[in-house]
Amino acid sequence: MKLDIERVRADFPILLRQIHDKPLIFLDSAASSQKPLPVLQAMEAAYRQCYANVHRGVYTLSEEATCSYEAARDKVASFINARAREEVIFTRNTTEAINLVAYTWGRANIGPGDRILLTEMEHHSNIVPWQVLAQERGAELVYLPVTDDGRLQMDRLDDLLDERVKLVAVTMMSNVLGTITPVREIVRRAHAIGAVVLVDGAQGVPHLPVDVQDIGCDFLAFSGHKMCGPSGIGVLYGREALLEGMPPFLGGGDMIRRVELHRSTWNDLPWKFEAGTPAIVEGIGLGAAVDYLEGLGMEAVAAHERETVAYALERLAALPGMRILGPPAEARGGVVAFTFRDIHPHDLAHLLDLEGIAVRAGHHCAQPLHKRLGLVATTRASFYLYNTPQEADRLAEALEKAARILGKAG
Ligand code: 7TS
């Protein structure tokens, strides 16, 4: 089923806003998406009608709150086709999910001389935790390079994958290039040499149908706020056998079974990794976001983005002095980063804002990738389920206007 774009847009109240007297065109969903009414309503209802702390009270409100919070876990488990709800750990965001793996699985399994294989297109969140771990354990980071047009050099993978590689951590989709990476293929080849694979799904899960059993990954990290849900809630999916074998991350309430003065034992999965009062209402909001996306169908969401981005790429590529990063439309998702003439991305983003258009400018937390491409900063327009081809037209017109204002036209 094709998305009914007008109906989708009507679900997002913020899209009615005017910015500098122009209708808002929100092209920064790769940083954080907007929220539809069902998510806002679910969160308000949770606070108004059934708010209490979870997992402890025997009274009705606490039971209701626990029920809604744990129902969200079931929704997430089914959304990514996890084998069991125990495999879904709630975290604050993707960054915390990756750090959880680095601090627990990593410290227990990575030693001197071991290698962690990353790619040159990773977000800082999927680089820095591994640097910290590698420095602490005497391990080494190696990188699968990208081509000039922003694809992974898959023909280099076998050279890099040897028995020293204990972990492969790779993004599902680049937040700068838009490149969709062949994660199934990477998992298959990494597993063949016995490595564990973590997939950074921050840009994948909001935009593509995701089935962890089909991908075969050991860990998958993603954030609620990029998939129509609230900030403050994220997910670590992990294969049950691995999670069972891992020591806890943070210590405190909820994650224990029994505490004595000098030792403690741990709660069952998933709570072993959820210390302290969780983001209760945010979890419930994420559950509503999953319902919302499933109601539309992730195939339909992905198809809408593909179409919109293909149009945007064509439209922007026609502007003289435009350099678009990344591969052609068929290999990418909803992210379009570019340089335009020699206009600084911050100037450009500012002038676009005056036209009501929100884009991000900078290195997008991917400095090594920008360095590899010989750039310091880019401007990035990222498209999601509520964006339209007409908005791509407005973006192209606003870019031309910006060039005229700065005397860089023609
Ligand atoms: N991984 C990828 C691929 C990302 O794009 C991001 C956030 C993260 C991890 C971290 O997610 P967080 O929710 O823990 O912050 N990316 C961006 C971005 O592109 N612009 O702002 C945040």
Coordinates of C-alpha atoms and ligand atoms in Angstrom, one line a residue:
M1 CA 0.0 0.0 0.0
K2 CA 1.2 3.5 -0.9
L3 CA 1.4 6.0 1.9
D4 CA -1.4 8.5 1.9
I5 CA 0.9 11.4 2.4
E6 CA -1.7 14.0 3.2
R7 CA -3.1 11.8 5.9
V8 CA 0.4 11.1 7.3
R9 CA 1.2 14.8 7.4
A10 CA -2.0 15.5 9.2
D11 CA -0.8 13.2 12.0
F12 CA 2.2 15.5 12.7
P13 CA 0.9 18.7 14.4
I14 CA 4.3 20.4 14.2
L15 CA 4.1 20.5 10.4
L16 CA 1.5 23.2 10.7
R17 CA 4.1 25.6 12.1
Q18 CA 5.3 28.6 10.3
I19 CA 9.0 29.5 10.6
H20 CA 9.9 33.1 9.6
D21 CA 6.4 33.3 8.1
K22 CA 7.0 30.3 5.8
P23 CA 5.5 26.8 6.2
L24 CA 8.0 24.6 8.0
I25 CA 9.9 22.1 5.8
F26 CA 11.5 19.7 8.2
L27 CA 14.5 18.0 6.6
D28 CA 16.4 17.0 9.7
S29 CA 14.8 13.7 10.6
A30 CA 18.1 11.9 10.5
A31 CA 19.0 13.9 13.7
S32 CA 15.6 13.4 15.3
S33 CA 12.2 12.8 13.8
Q34 CA 8.9 14.6 14.5
K35 CA 6.2 12.9 16.6
P36 CA 2.7 11.9 15.4
L37 CA -0.5 12.5 17.4
P38 CA -0.8 8.8 18.6
V39 CA 2.6 9.1 20.3
L40 CA 1.8 12.4 21.9
Q41 CA -1.6 11.1 23.0
A42 CA -0.2 7.8 24.4
M43 CA 2.3 9.7 26.5
E44 CA -0.2 12.3 27.8
A45 CA -2.6 9.5 28.7
A46 CA 0.1 7.6 30.5
Y47 CA 0.9 10.7 32.6
R48 CA -2.7 11.7 33.1
Q49 CA -4.3 8.3 33.8
C50 CA -1.9 5.5 34.7
Y51 CA 1.4 7.0 35.9
A52 CA 3.4 5.2 38.7
N53 CA 6.8 3.6 38.9
V54 CA 7.0 0.2 37.3
H55 CA 8.0 -3.3 38.4
R56 CA 7.4 -2.7 42.2
G57 CA 4.0 -1.6 43.2
V58 CA 1.2 -4.1 43.9
Y59 CA -1.3 -1.3 43.5
T60 CA -3.4 -0.8 40.4
L61 CA -1.7 2.2 38.9
S62 CA 1.7 0.6 39.2
E63 CA 0.4 -2.6 37.6
E64 CA -1.1 -0.6 34.8
A65 CA 2.1 1.4 34.2
T66 CA 4.2 -1.8 34.2
C67 CA 1.8 -3.4 31.8
S68 CA 2.0 -0.6 29.3
Y69 CA 5.8 -0.3 29.6
E70 CA 6.3 -4.0 29.2
A71 CA 3.7 -4.1 26.3
A72 CA 6.0 -1.6 24.5
R73 CA 8.8 -4.2 24.8
D74 CA 6.6 -6.8 23.1
K75 CA 5.8 -4.4 20.3
V76 CA 9.5 -3.6 19.7
A77 CA 10.4 -7.3 19.8
S78 CA 7.8 -8.1 17.2
F79 CA 8.7 -5.0 15.1
I80 CA 12.3 -6.3 14.6
N81 CA 11.2 -10.0 14.7
A82 CA 13.3 -10.9 17.8
R83 CA 12.9 -14.5 18.9
A84 CA 11.9 -13.4 22.5
R85 CA 11.0 -10.3 24.5
E86 CA 14.0 -11.0 26.7
E87 CA 16.3 -10.0 23.8
V88 CA 15.0 -6.4 23.9
I89 CA 16.8 -4.2 26.4
F90 CA 15.6 -0.6 26.8
T91 CA 18.5 2.0 26.9
R92 CA 18.5 5.8 26.6
N93 CA 19.5 5.7 22.9
T94 CA 21.7 4.1 20.3
T95 CA 24.8 5.5 21.9
E96 CA 24.0 3.9 25.3
A97 CA 23.2 0.6 23.6
I98 CA 26.5 0.5 21.9
N99 CA 28.4 1.5 25.1
L100 CA 26.5 -1.3 26.9
V101 CA 27.9 -3.8 24.6
A102 CA 31.4 -2.3 24.7
Y103 CA 31.5 -2.2 28.5
T104 CA 30.0 -5.6 29.2
W105 CA 30.5 -8.0 26.2
G106 CA 33.6 -6.1 25.2
R107 CA 35.4 -6.1 28.5
A108 CA 34.7 -9.8 28.9
N109 CA 35.7 -10.8 25.4
I110 CA 38.2 -8.4 23.9
G111 CA 41.9 -8.9 24.8
P112 CA 45.4 -7.8 23.7
G113 CA 46.0 -8.3 20.0
D114 CA 42.3 -8.7 19.2
R115 CA 40.7 -6.6 16.5
I116 CA 37.5 -4.8 16.1
L117 CA 36.4 -4.1 12.5
L118 CA 34.5 -0.9 11.8
T119 CA 33.8 1.0 8.6
E120 CA 34.9 4.4 7.5
M121 CA 31.3 5.6 7.4
E122 CA 30.4 5.1 11.1
H123 CA 28.9 7.7 13.4
H124 CA 31.1 8.7 16.3
S125 CA 28.8 6.6 18.5
N126 CA 30.0 3.5 16.8
I127 CA 33.7 4.5 16.9
V128 CA 34.4 6.1 20.2
P129 CA 33.2 3.3 22.5
W130 CA 35.4 0.9 20.6
Q131 CA 38.4 3.2 20.8
V132 CA 37.9 3.4 24.6
L133 CA 37.6 -0.4 24.8
A134 CA 40.6 -1.0 22.5
Q135 CA 42.8 1.3 24.5
E136 CA 41.8 -0.3 27.7
R137 CA 42.3 -3.9 26.4
G138 CA 45.3 -3.5 24.1
A139 CA 43.1 -4.3 21.1
E140 CA 43.2 -2.7 17.6
L141 CA 40.6 -1.0 15.4
V142 CA 40.6 -1.7 11.7
Y143 CA 38.4 -0.1 9.2
L144 CA 36.6 -1.3 6.0
P145 CA 37.2 1.6 3.6
V146 CA 34.6 3.4 1.5
T147 CA 34.8 4.2 -2.2
D148 CA 34.8 7.7 -3.5
D149 CA 31.1 7.4 -4.3
G150 CA 30.4 6.3 -0.7
R151 CA 29.9 2.6 -0.8
L152 CA 31.7 0.0 1.4
Q153 CA 34.6 -1.6 -0.4
M154 CA 33.2 -5.1 0.1
D155 CA 36.1 -6.6 -1.9
R156 CA 38.4 -5.6 0.9
L157 CA 36.3 -7.4 3.6
D158 CA 37.9 -10.9 3.3
D159 CA 41.4 -9.4 3.6
L160 CA 40.4 -7.7 6.8
L161 CA 38.4 -10.5 8.3
D162 CA 40.9 -12.8 9.9
E163 CA 40.9 -14.8 13.2
R164 CA 42.1 -11.7 15.1
V165 CA 38.7 -10.0 14.5
K166 CA 36.4 -10.7 17.4
L167 CA 33.8 -8.0 16.7
V168 CA 32.4 -6.3 13.6
A169 CA 30.4 -3.2 14.2
V170 CA 28.7 -1.6 11.2
T171 CA 26.0 0.9 10.5
M172 CA 22.9 -0.2 8.6
M173 CA 22.7 3.1 6.8
S174 CA 25.2 6.0 6.8
N175 CA 23.8 9.2 8.3
V176 CA 25.9 11.2 5.9
L177 CA 26.0 9.3 2.6
G178 CA 22.6 7.6 2.9
T179 CA 24.3 4.4 1.8
I180 CA 22.4 1.2 2.8
T181 CA 25.1 -1.3 3.8
P182 CA 24.8 -5.0 2.9
V183 CA 24.5 -6.1 6.6
R184 CA 23.3 -9.7 5.9
E185 CA 26.3 -10.3 3.7
I186 CA 28.7 -8.8 6.3
V187 CA 27.1 -10.9 9.1
R188 CA 27.4 -14.0 7.1
R189 CA 31.1 -13.4 6.3
A190 CA 31.9 -12.3 9.9
H191 CA 30.2 -15.3 11.4
A192 CA 32.2 -17.6 9.1
I193 CA 35.4 -16.5 11.0
G194 CA 33.6 -16.6 14.4
A195 CA 33.3 -12.8 14.9
V196 CA 30.3 -11.3 16.7
V197 CA 28.4 -8.6 14.8
L198 CA 26.8 -5.4 16.1
V199 CA 24.6 -3.5 13.7
D200 CA 24.1 0.2 14.4
G201 CA 20.4 0.5 13.3
A202 CA 20.0 4.2 14.3
Q203 CA 19.3 5.1 10.7
G204 CA 18.1 1.7 9.6
V205 CA 15.3 0.8 11.9
P206 CA 13.3 4.0 11.4
H207 CA 13.4 3.7 7.6
L208 CA 13.6 0.1 6.5
P209 CA 11.8 -3.1 7.4
V210 CA 14.1 -4.9 9.8
D211 CA 14.2 -8.6 10.8
V212 CA 17.0 -9.4 13.1
Q213 CA 16.6 -13.2 12.5
D214 CA 16.9 -12.6 8.7
I215 CA 19.9 -10.3 9.2
G216 CA 21.5 -12.7 11.6
C217 CA 23.2 -10.0 13.7
D218 CA 24.2 -10.6 17.3
F219 CA 23.4 -7.1 18.5
L220 CA 21.3 -4.3 17.0
A221 CA 21.2 -0.8 18.5
F222 CA 18.6 2.0 17.7
S223 CA 16.9 5.1 19.1
G224 CA 13.3 5.8 19.7
H225 CA 13.6 9.5 18.8
K226 CA 14.5 8.9 15.2
M227 CA 11.5 6.7 14.5
C228 CA 8.6 8.9 15.6
G229 CA 9.1 8.1 19.2
P230 CA 10.3 10.3 22.1
S231 CA 13.9 11.0 23.1
G232 CA 15.3 9.3 26.1
I233 CA 14.5 5.7 25.0
G234 CA 16.5 3.4 22.8
V235 CA 16.9 -0.3 22.3
L236 CA 19.6 -2.9 22.4
Y237 CA 18.6 -6.1 20.8
G238 CA 20.9 -9.0 21.7
R239 CA 20.9 -12.7 21.0
E240 CA 19.7 -14.3 24.2
A241 CA 22.7 -16.6 24.6
L242 CA 25.1 -13.7 24.4
L243 CA 23.1 -11.5 26.8
E244 CA 22.9 -14.3 29.3
G245 CA 26.7 -14.6 29.3
M246 CA 27.3 -10.9 29.7
P247 CA 27.9 -9.2 33.1
P248 CA 25.6 -6.3 33.9
F249 CA 26.2 -2.8 32.7
L250 CA 25.0 -0.4 35.5
G251 CA 24.3 -1.6 39.0
G252 CA 21.4 -0.6 41.1
G253 CA 17.7 -1.2 41.6
D254 CA 15.7 -3.4 39.3
M255 CA 18.7 -5.2 37.8
I256 CA 19.2 -7.5 40.9
R257 CA 17.6 -10.6 42.2
R258 CA 19.2 -10.5 45.7
V259 CA 21.5 -8.0 47.4
E260 CA 23.7 -8.9 50.4
L261 CA 26.2 -6.6 52.0
H262 CA 29.1 -7.9 50.0
R263 CA 27.6 -9.5 46.9
S264 CA 24.5 -9.6 44.7
T265 CA 22.9 -11.7 42.1
W266 CA 21.3 -10.5 38.9
N267 CA 17.8 -10.3 37.7
D268 CA 16.6 -12.2 34.6
L269 CA 16.8 -10.8 31.1
P270 CA 16.0 -8.1 30.1
W271 CA 15.9 -6.4 33.4
K272 CA 19.5 -7.4 34.2
F273 CA 20.6 -4.6 32.0
E274 CA 18.0 -2.0 33.1
A275 CA 19.2 -0.5 36.4
G276 CA 17.1 2.1 38.1
T277 CA 13.7 3.7 37.2
P278 CA 13.5 3.4 33.5
A279 CA 12.1 6.0 31.0
I280 CA 8.6 4.7 31.7
V281 CA 6.5 7.1 29.6
E282 CA 9.1 7.3 26.9
G283 CA 8.9 3.5 26.6
I284 CA 5.2 3.7 26.3
G285 CA 5.6 6.4 23.6
L286 CA 8.0 4.2 21.7
G287 CA 5.4 1.4 21.8
A288 CA 2.9 3.9 20.2
A289 CA 5.5 4.9 17.6
V290 CA 6.0 1.2 16.7
D291 CA 2.2 0.8 16.3
Y292 CA 2.1 3.9 14.2
L293 CA 4.9 2.7 11.8
E294 CA 3.4 -0.8 11.6
G295 CA 0.0 0.7 10.8
L296 CA 1.5 2.4 7.8
G297 CA 3.7 -0.5 6.9
M298 CA 7.5 -0.2 6.8
E299 CA 7.6 -1.3 3.2
A300 CA 5.4 1.6 2.4
V301 CA 7.5 4.0 4.5
A302 CA 10.7 2.8 2.7
A303 CA 9.1 3.1 -0.7
H304 CA 7.9 6.6 -0.1
E305 CA 11.3 7.7 1.1
R306 CA 13.0 6.1 -1.9
E307 CA 10.7 7.9 -4.3
T308 CA 11.0 11.2 -2.6
V309 CA 14.8 11.0 -2.3
A310 CA 15.2 9.9 -6.0
Y311 CA 13.3 13.0 -7.0
A312 CA 15.3 15.2 -4.6
L313 CA 18.6 13.9 -5.9
E314 CA 17.5 14.6 -9.5
R315 CA 16.4 18.1 -8.6
L316 CA 19.4 19.0 -6.6
A317 CA 21.9 17.4 -9.0
A318 CA 20.6 19.8 -11.7
L319 CA 21.9 22.8 -9.7
P320 CA 25.2 24.1 -11.0
G321 CA 28.0 23.8 -8.4
M322 CA 26.2 21.0 -6.5
R323 CA 28.2 18.1 -5.2
I324 CA 26.1 15.4 -3.7
L325 CA 27.8 12.8 -1.5
G326 CA 27.0 9.1 -1.6
P327 CA 25.7 6.6 -4.1
P328 CA 22.8 6.8 -6.6
A329 CA 19.2 6.6 -5.4
E330 CA 18.8 2.8 -5.6
A331 CA 21.6 2.2 -3.1
R332 CA 20.5 4.7 -0.5
G333 CA 17.9 5.8 2.1
G334 CA 16.6 9.2 2.9
V335 CA 19.7 11.2 3.6
V336 CA 21.2 13.7 1.1
A337 CA 24.4 15.5 2.2
F338 CA 26.0 18.0 -0.2
T339 CA 28.3 20.9 -0.8
F340 CA 27.0 23.8 -2.9
R341 CA 29.3 26.2 -4.7
D342 CA 31.8 27.3 -2.1
I343 CA 29.1 28.3 0.4
H344 CA 29.8 27.4 4.0
P345 CA 27.2 24.8 5.2
H346 CA 26.4 27.0 8.2
D347 CA 25.7 30.0 6.0
L348 CA 23.5 27.8 3.8
A349 CA 21.6 26.3 6.7
H350 CA 21.0 29.8 8.1
L351 CA 19.6 31.1 4.8
L352 CA 17.5 28.0 4.4
D353 CA 16.0 28.5 7.9
L354 CA 14.9 32.0 6.7
E355 CA 12.8 30.1 4.1
G356 CA 11.4 27.8 6.8
I357 CA 13.6 24.9 5.8
A358 CA 15.4 22.9 8.6
V359 CA 18.6 21.1 7.5
R360 CA 21.7 20.2 9.4
A361 CA 25.1 21.6 8.7
G362 CA 28.5 20.3 10.0
H363 CA 30.2 17.0 10.2
H364 CA 27.1 15.1 11.4
C365 CA 29.2 13.2 14.0
A366 CA 31.1 11.5 11.3
Q367 CA 34.5 13.4 11.2
P368 CA 36.6 10.4 9.9
L369 CA 34.2 10.0 7.0
H370 CA 34.3 13.7 6.1
K371 CA 38.1 13.6 6.3
R372 CA 38.2 10.5 4.0
L373 CA 36.1 12.5 1.5
G374 CA 38.3 15.6 1.8
L375 CA 35.7 17.7 3.5
V376 CA 35.2 19.4 6.8
A377 CA 31.5 20.0 6.7
T378 CA 28.5 19.4 4.6
T379 CA 24.8 20.5 4.5
R380 CA 22.4 17.6 5.0
A381 CA 18.8 17.3 4.0
S382 CA 17.2 14.1 5.4
F383 CA 13.8 12.9 4.3
Y384 CA 11.2 10.9 6.2
L385 CA 7.7 9.6 5.8
Y386 CA 6.1 13.1 6.0
N387 CA 8.3 14.8 3.4
T388 CA 7.1 15.4 -0.2
P389 CA 8.7 16.0 -3.6
Q390 CA 7.3 19.5 -3.4
E391 CA 9.5 20.1 -0.4
A392 CA 12.5 19.0 -2.5
D393 CA 11.4 21.6 -5.1
R394 CA 11.3 24.3 -2.3
L395 CA 14.7 23.2 -1.1
A396 CA 16.2 23.5 -4.6
E397 CA 14.6 27.0 -5.1
A398 CA 15.8 28.1 -1.7
L399 CA 19.4 27.0 -2.5
E400 CA 19.4 29.0 -5.7
K401 CA 18.1 32.0 -3.7
A402 CA 20.8 31.6 -1.1
A403 CA 23.4 31.6 -3.9
R404 CA 22.0 34.8 -5.3
I405 CA 22.0 36.5 -1.9
L406 CA 25.6 35.5 -1.3
G407 CA 26.6 36.6 -4.8
K408 CA 27.5 33.0 -5.7
A409 CA 24.9 32.5 -8.4
G410 CA 25.8 31.2 -11.9
Ligands
7TS1 N1 24.4 5.9 14.8 C1 24.0 6.6 13.7 C2 24.2 6.0 12.4 C3 23.4 7.8 13.9 O1 23.0 8.5 12.8 C4 23.3 8.4 15.2 C5 22.7 9.8 15.4 C6 23.7 7.6 16.3 C7 24.3 6.4 16.0 C8 23.5 8.1 17.7 O2 22.2 8.1 18.0 P1 21.7 8.7 19.4 O3 20.3 8.6 19.4 O4 22.4 7.8 20.4 O5 22.2 10.1 19.5 N2 22.8 10.6 14.3 C9 22.6 11.9 14.3 C10 22.7 12.7 13.1 O6 22.9 12.2 12.0 N3 22.4 14.0 13.4 O7 22.2 14.0 14.8 C11 22.3 12.8 15.3

